[in-house]
PDB file of C-alpha atoms in Angstrom:
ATOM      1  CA  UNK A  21       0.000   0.000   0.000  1.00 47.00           C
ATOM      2  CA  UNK A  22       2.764   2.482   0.753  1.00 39.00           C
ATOM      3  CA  UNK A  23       4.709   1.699  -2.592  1.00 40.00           C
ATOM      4  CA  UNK A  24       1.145   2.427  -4.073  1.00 42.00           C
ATOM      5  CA  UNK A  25       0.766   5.419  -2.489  1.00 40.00           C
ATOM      6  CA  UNK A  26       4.128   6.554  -3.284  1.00 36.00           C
ATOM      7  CA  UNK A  27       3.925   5.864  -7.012  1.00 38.00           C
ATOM      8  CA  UNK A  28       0.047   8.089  -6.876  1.00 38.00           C
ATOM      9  CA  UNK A  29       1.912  10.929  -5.390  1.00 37.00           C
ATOM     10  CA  UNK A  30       5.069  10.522  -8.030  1.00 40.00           C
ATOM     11  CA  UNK A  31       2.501  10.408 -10.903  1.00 43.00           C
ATOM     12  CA  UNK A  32       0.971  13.651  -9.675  1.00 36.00           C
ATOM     13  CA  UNK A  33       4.122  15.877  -8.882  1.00 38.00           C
ATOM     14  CA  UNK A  34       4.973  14.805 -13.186  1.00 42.00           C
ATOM     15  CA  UNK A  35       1.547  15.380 -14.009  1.00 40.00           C
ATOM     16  CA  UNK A  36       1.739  19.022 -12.319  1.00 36.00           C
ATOM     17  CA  UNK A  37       5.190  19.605 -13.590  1.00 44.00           C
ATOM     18  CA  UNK A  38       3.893  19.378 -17.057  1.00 42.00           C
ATOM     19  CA  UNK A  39       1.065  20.967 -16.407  1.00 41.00           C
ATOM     20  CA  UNK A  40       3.358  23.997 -15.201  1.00 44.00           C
ATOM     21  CA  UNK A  41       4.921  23.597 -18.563  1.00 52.00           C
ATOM     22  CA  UNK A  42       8.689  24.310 -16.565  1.00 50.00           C
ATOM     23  CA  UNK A  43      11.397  21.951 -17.830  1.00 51.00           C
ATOM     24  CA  UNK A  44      12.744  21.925 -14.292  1.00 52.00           C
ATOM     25  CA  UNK A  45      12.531  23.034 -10.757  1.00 66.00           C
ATOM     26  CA  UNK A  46      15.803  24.552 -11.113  1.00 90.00           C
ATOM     27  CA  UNK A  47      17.153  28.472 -12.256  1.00 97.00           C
ATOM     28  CA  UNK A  48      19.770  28.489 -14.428  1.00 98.00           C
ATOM     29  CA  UNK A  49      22.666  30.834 -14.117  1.00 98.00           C
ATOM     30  CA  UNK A  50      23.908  33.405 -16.817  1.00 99.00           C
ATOM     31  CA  UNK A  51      26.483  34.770 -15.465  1.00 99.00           C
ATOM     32  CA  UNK A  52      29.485  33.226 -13.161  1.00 98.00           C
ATOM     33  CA  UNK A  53      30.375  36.417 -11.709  1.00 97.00           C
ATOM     34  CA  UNK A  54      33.964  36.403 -12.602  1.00 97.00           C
ATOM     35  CA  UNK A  55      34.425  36.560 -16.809  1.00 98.00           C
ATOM     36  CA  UNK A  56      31.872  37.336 -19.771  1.00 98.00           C
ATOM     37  CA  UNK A  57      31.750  33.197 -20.633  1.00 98.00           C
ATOM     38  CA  UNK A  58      28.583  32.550 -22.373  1.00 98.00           C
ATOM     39  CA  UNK A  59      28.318  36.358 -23.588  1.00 99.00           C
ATOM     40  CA  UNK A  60      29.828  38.215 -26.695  1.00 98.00           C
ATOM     41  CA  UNK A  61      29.448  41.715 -27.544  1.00 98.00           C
ATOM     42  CA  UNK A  62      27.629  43.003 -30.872  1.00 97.00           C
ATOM     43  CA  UNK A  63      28.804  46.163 -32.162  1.00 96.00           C
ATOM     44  CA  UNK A  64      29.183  47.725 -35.393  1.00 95.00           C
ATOM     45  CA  UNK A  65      33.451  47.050 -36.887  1.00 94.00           C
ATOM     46  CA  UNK A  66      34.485  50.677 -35.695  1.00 94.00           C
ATOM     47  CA  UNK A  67      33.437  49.673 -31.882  1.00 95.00           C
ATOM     48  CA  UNK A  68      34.976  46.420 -32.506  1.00 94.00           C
ATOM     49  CA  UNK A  69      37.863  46.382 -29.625  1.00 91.00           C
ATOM     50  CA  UNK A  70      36.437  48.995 -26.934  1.00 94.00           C
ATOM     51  CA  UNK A  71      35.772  47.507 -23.848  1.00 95.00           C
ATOM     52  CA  UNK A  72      32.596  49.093 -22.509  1.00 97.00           C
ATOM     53  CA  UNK A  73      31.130  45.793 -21.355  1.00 98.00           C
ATOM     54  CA  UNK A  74      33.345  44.017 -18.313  1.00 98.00           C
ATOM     55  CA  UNK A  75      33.357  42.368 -15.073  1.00 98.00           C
ATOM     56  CA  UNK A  76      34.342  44.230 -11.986  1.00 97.00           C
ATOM     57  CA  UNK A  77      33.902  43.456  -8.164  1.00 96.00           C
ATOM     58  CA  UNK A  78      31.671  40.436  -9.550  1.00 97.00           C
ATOM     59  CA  UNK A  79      29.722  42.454 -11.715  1.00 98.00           C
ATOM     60  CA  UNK A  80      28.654  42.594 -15.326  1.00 99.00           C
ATOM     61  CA  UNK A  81      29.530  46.536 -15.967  1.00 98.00           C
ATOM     62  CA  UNK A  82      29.112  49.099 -18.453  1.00 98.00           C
ATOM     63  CA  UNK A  83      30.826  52.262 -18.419  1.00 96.00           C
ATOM     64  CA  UNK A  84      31.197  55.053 -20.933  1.00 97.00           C
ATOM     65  CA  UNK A  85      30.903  58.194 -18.451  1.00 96.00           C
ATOM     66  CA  UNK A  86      33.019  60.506 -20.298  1.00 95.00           C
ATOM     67  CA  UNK A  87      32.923  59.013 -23.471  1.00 95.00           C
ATOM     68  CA  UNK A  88      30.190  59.449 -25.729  1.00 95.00           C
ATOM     69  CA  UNK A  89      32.590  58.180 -29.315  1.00 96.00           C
ATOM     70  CA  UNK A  90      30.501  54.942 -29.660  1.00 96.00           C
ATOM     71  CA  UNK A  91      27.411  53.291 -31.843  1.00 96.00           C
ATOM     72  CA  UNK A  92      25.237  51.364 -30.293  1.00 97.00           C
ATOM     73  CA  UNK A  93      26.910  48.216 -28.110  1.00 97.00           C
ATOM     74  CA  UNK A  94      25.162  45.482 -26.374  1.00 98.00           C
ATOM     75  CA  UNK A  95      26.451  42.371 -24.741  1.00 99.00           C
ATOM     76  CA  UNK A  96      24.445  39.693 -25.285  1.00 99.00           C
ATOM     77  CA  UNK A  97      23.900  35.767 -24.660  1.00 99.00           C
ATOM     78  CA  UNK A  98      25.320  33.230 -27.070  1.00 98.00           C
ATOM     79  CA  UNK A  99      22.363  31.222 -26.378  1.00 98.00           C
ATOM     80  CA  UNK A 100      18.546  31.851 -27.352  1.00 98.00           C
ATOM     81  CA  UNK A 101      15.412  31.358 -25.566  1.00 98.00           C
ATOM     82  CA  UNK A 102      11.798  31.149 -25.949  1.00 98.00           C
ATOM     83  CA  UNK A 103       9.605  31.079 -23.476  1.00 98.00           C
ATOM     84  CA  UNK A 104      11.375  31.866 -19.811  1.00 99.00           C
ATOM     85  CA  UNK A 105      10.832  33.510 -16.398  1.00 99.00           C
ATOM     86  CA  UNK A 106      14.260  35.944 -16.356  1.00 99.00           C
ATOM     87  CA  UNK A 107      15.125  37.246 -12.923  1.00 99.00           C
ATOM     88  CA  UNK A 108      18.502  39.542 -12.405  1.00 99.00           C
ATOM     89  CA  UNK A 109      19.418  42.637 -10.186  1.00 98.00           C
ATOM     90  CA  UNK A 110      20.765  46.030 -11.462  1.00 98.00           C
ATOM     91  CA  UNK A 111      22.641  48.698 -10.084  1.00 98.00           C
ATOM     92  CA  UNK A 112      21.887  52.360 -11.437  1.00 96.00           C
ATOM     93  CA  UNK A 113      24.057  55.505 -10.615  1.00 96.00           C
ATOM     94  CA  UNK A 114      22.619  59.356 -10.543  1.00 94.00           C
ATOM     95  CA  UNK A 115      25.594  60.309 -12.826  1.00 93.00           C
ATOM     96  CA  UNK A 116      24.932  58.633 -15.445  1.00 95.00           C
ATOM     97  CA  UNK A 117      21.837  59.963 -17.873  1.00 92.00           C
ATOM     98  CA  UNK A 118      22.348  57.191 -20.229  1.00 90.00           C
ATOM     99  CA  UNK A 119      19.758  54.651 -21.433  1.00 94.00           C
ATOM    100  CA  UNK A 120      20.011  51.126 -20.729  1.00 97.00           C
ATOM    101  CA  UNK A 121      17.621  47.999 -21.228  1.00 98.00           C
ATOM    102  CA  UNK A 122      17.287  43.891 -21.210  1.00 99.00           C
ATOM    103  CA  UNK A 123      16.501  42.765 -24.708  1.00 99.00           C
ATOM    104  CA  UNK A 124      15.162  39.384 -25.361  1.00 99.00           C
ATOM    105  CA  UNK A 125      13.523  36.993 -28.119  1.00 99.00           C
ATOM    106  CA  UNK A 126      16.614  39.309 -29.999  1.00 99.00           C
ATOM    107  CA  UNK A 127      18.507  38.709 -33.247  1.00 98.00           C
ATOM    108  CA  UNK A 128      21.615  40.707 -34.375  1.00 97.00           C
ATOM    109  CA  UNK A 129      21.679  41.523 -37.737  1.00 96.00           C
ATOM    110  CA  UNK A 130      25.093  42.518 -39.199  1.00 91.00           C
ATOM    111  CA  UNK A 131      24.158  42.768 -42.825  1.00 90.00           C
ATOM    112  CA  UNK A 132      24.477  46.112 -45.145  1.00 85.00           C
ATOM    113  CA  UNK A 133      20.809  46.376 -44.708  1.00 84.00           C
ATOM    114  CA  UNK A 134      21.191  46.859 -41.497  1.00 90.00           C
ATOM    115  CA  UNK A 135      20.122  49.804 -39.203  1.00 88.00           C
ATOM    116  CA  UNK A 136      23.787  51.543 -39.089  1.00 89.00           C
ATOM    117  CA  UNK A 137      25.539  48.398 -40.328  1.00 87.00           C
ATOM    118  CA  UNK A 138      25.006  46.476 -37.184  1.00 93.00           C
ATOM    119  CA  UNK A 139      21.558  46.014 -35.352  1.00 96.00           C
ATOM    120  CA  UNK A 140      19.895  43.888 -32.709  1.00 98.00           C
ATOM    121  CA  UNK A 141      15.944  43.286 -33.158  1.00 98.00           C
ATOM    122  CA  UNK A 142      13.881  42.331 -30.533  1.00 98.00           C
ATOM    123  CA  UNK A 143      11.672  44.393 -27.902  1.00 99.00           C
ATOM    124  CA  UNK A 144      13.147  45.414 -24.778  1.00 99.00           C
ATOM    125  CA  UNK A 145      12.453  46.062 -21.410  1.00 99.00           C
ATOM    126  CA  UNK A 146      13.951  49.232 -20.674  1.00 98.00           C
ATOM    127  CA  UNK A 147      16.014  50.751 -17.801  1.00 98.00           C
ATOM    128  CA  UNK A 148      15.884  54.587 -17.694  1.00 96.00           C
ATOM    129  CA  UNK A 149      17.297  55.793 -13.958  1.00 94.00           C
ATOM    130  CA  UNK A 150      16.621  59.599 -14.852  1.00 94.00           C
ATOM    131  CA  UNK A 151      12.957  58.732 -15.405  1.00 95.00           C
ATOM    132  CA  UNK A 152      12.174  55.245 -13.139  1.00 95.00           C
ATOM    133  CA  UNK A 153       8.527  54.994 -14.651  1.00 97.00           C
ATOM    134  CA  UNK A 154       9.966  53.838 -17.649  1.00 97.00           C
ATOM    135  CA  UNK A 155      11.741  50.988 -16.250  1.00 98.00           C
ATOM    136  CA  UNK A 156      10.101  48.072 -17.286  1.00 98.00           C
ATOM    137  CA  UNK A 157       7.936  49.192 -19.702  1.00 98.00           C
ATOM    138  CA  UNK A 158       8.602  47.594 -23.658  1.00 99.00           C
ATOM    139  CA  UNK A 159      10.427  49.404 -26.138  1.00 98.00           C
ATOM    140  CA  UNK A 160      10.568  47.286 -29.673  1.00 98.00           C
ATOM    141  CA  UNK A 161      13.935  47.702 -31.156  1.00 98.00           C
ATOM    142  CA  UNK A 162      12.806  45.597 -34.250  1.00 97.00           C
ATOM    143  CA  UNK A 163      13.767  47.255 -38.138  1.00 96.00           C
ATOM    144  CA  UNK A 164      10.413  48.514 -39.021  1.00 94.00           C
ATOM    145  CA  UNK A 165       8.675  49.132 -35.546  1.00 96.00           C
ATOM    146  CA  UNK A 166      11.080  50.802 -33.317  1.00 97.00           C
ATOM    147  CA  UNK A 167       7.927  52.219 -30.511  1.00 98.00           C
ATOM    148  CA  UNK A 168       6.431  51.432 -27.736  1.00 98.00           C
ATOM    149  CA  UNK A 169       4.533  48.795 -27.624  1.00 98.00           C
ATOM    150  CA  UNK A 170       3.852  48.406 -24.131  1.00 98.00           C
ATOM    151  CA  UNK A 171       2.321  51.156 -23.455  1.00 98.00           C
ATOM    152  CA  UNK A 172       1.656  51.461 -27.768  1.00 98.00           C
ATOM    153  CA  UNK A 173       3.135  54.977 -29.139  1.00 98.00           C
ATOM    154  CA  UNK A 174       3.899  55.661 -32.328  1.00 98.00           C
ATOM    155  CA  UNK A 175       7.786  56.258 -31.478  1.00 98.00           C
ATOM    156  CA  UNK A 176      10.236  56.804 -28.815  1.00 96.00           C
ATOM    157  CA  UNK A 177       8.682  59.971 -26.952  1.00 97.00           C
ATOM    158  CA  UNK A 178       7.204  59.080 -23.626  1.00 98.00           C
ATOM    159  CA  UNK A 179       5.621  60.871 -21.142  1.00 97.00           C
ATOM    160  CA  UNK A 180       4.364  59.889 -17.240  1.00 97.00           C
ATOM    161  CA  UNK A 181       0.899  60.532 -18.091  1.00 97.00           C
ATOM    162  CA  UNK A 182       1.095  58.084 -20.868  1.00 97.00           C
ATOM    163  CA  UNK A 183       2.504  55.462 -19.040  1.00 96.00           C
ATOM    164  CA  UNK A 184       0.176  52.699 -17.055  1.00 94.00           C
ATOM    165  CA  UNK A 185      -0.457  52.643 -13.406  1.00 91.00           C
ATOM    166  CA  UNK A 186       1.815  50.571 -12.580  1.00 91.00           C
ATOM    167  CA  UNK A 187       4.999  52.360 -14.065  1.00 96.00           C
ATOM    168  CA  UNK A 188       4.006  55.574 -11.833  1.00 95.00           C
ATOM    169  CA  UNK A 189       4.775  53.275  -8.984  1.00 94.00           C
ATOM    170  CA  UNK A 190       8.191  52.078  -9.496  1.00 95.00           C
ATOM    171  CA  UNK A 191      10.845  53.049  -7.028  1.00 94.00           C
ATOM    172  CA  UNK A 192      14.922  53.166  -8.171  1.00 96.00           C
ATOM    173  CA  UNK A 193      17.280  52.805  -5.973  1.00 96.00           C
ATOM    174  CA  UNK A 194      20.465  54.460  -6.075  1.00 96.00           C
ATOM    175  CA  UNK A 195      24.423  53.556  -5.533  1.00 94.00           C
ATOM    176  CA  UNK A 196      24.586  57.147  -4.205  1.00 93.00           C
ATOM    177  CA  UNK A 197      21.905  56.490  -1.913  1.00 94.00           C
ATOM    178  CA  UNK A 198      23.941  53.375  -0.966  1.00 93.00           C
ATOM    179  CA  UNK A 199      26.142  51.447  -2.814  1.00 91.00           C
ATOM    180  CA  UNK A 200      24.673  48.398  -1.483  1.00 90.00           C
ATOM    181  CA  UNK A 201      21.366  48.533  -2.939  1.00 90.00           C
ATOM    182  CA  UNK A 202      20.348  47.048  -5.899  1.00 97.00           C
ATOM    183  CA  UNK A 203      16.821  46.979  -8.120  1.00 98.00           C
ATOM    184  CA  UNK A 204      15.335  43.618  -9.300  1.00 98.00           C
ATOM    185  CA  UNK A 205      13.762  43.128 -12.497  1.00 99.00           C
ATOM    186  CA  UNK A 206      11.688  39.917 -13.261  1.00 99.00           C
ATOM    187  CA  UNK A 207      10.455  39.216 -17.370  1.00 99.00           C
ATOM    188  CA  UNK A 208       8.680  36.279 -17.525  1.00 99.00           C
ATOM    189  CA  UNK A 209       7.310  35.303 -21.460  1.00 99.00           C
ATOM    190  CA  UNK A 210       5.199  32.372 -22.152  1.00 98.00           C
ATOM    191  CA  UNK A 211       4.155  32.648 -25.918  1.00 98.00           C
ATOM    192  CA  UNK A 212       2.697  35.614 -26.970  1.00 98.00           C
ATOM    193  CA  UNK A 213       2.481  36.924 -23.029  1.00 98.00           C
ATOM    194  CA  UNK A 214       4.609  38.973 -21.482  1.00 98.00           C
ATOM    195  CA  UNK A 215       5.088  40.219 -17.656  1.00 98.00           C
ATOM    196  CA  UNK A 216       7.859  42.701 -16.369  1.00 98.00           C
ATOM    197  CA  UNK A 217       8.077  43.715 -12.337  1.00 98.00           C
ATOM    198  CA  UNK A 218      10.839  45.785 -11.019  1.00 98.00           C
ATOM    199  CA  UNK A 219      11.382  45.886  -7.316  1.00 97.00           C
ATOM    200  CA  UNK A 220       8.509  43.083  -7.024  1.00 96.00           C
ATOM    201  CA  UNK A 221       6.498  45.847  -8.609  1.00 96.00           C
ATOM    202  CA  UNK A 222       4.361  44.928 -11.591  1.00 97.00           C
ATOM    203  CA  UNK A 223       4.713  47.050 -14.460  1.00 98.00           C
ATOM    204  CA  UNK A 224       4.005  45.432 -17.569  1.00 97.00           C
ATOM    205  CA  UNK A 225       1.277  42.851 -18.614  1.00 97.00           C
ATOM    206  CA  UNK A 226       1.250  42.433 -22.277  1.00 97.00           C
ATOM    207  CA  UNK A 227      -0.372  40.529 -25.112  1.00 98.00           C
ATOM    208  CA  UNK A 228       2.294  40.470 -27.709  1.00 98.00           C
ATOM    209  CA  UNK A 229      -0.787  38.720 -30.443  1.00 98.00           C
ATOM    210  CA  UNK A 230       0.182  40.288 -33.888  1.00 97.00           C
ATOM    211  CA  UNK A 231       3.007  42.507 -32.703  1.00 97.00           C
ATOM    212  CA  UNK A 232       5.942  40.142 -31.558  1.00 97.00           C
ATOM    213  CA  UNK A 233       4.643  37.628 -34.173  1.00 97.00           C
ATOM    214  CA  UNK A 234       3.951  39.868 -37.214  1.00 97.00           C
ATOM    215  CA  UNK A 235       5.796  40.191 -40.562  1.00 97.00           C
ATOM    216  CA  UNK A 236       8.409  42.827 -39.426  1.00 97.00           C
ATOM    217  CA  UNK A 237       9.638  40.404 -36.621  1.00 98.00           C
ATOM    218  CA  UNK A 238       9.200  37.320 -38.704  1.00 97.00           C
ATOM    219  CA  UNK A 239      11.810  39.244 -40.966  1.00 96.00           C
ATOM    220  CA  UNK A 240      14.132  39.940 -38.152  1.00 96.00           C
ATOM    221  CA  UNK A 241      13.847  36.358 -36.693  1.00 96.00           C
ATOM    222  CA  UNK A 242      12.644  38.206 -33.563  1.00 97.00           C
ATOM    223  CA  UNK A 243       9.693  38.551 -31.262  1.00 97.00           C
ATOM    224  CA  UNK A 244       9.486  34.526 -30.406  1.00 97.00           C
ATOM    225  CA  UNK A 245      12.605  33.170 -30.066  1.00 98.00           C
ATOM    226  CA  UNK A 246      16.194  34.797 -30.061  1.00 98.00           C
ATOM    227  CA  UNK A 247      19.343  36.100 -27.164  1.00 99.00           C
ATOM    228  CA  UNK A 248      18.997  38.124 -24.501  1.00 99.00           C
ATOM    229  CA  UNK A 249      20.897  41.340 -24.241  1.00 99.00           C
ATOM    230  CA  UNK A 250      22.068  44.410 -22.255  1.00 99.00           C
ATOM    231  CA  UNK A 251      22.155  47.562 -24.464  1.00 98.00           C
ATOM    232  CA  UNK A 252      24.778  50.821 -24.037  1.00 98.00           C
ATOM    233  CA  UNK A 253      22.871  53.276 -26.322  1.00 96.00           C
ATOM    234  CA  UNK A 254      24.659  55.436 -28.678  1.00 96.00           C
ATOM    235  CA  UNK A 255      26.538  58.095 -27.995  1.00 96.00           C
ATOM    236  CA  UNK A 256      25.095  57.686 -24.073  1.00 96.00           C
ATOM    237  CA  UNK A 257      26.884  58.115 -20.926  1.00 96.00           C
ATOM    238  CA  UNK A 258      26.097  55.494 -19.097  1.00 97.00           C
ATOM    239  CA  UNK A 259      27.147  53.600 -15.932  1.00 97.00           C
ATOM    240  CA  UNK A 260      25.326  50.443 -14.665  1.00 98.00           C
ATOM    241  CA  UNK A 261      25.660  47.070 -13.370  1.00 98.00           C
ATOM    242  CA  UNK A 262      24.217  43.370 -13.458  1.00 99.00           C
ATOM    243  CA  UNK A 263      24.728  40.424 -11.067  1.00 98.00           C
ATOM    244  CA  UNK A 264      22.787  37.495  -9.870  1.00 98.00           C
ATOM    245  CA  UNK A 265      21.024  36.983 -13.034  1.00 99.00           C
ATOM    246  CA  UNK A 266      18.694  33.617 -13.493  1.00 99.00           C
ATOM    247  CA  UNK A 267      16.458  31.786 -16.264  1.00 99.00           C
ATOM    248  CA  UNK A 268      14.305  29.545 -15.622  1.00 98.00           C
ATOM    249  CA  UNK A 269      12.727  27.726 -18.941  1.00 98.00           C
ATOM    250  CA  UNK A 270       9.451  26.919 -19.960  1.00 96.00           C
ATOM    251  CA  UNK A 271       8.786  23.742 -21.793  1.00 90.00           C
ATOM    252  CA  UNK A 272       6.890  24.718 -25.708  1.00 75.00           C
TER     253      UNK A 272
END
């Protein structure tokens, strides 16, 4: 009777495993805290050998205070995903008025057609630390959308009172403040769905149907599948940092 029992029970933690659609139980780590293995940087051929993107005091770091001679450069995984629950931490600093943000479902695109001979496609979640209700709202950085989609604009102007509710409530910390606090950002995406929450916050909850799956994304190989990616803007001054950052993978 108790081998009985223990085979029911067995039967029902797989049966609710699948029905969770998770592959596992257990987060997977992206970063090792000590070198860039399992990243590479995308950048057009004339960026090609600055080092913006490093690892310091355990961190992933980007750094171009005082130096604005530089394209677009992101730093990026050499794997892709699909359908994930993404949870990292991030470290913003009160010098630094430059633009940052975690692509995903991305694709670079190095060809001649190109947006400035060297783009990455995808929608991202951005991270904005001179205007916090912006963090984790959904910028698409796709060739032939580049808006907001989440909330929808026709382009990159936002203001407060067009953002939703729940981006008026988000609250950055700062190193200045103290150096030892840091923001969280979740992204969870399970097909067409997506979910954002900074600081355990929720900010976005958005149904990517005909957007992320339309013919300008189809083009890019973007919107469904693709590497995630931290972006240094161009020409920004920006200083940031990631650590602790985890995927967990949902089974298609």
């Amino acid at each position: 009777m108790k081998f009985k029992r223990f085979f029911i029970y067995a039967g029902l933690i797989c049966m609710i495993s699948v029905l969770l659609g998770c592959k596992d139980d257990q987060w997977e780590s992206l970063f090792n805290g000590e070198d860039l293995d399992g990243w590479t940087v995308k950048c057009i051929p004339e960026d090609q050998g600055k080092v913006y993107w490093d690892v310091k005091e355990g961190c992933i770091t980007c750094n171009s205070i005082g130096d604005r001679d530089h394209n677009y450069i992101w730093l990026v995984t050499e794997r892709e995903y699909a359908d994930f629950h993404l949870k990292l931490k991030f470290q913003v600093f009160r010098e630094s008025a430059g633009n940052s943000g975690v692509q995903f479902r991305s694709r670079y695109d190095n060809s001649d057609s190109a947006n400035y001979g060297g783009w990455l496609n995808g929608p991202q979640v951005d991270i904005h630390g001179p205007d916090p209700f912006r963090t984790g709202l959904i910028y698409d950085e796709t060739e032939g959308v580049r808006r907001w989609i989440h909330p929808s604009l026709p382009d990159w102007r936002i203001t407060p009172e067009q953002a939703p509710k729940g981006a008026l409530e988000t609250i950055l910390f700062y190193y200045e403040d103290d150096p030892e606090a840091w923001n969280s950002m979740e992204i969870i995406c399970k097909g067409m769905m997506l979910e954002t929450l900074v600081n355990g916050n929720p900010v976005t909850v958005f149904n990517g149907e005909g957007i992320l799956n339309d013919e300008a994304h189809s083009l890019q190989g973007s919107g469904d599948t693709g590497c995630i990616g931290f972006q240094l803007h161009m020409n920004d001054e920006l200083k940031i940092r990631f650590k602790d950052i985890y995927i967990k993978e949902f089974a298609q």
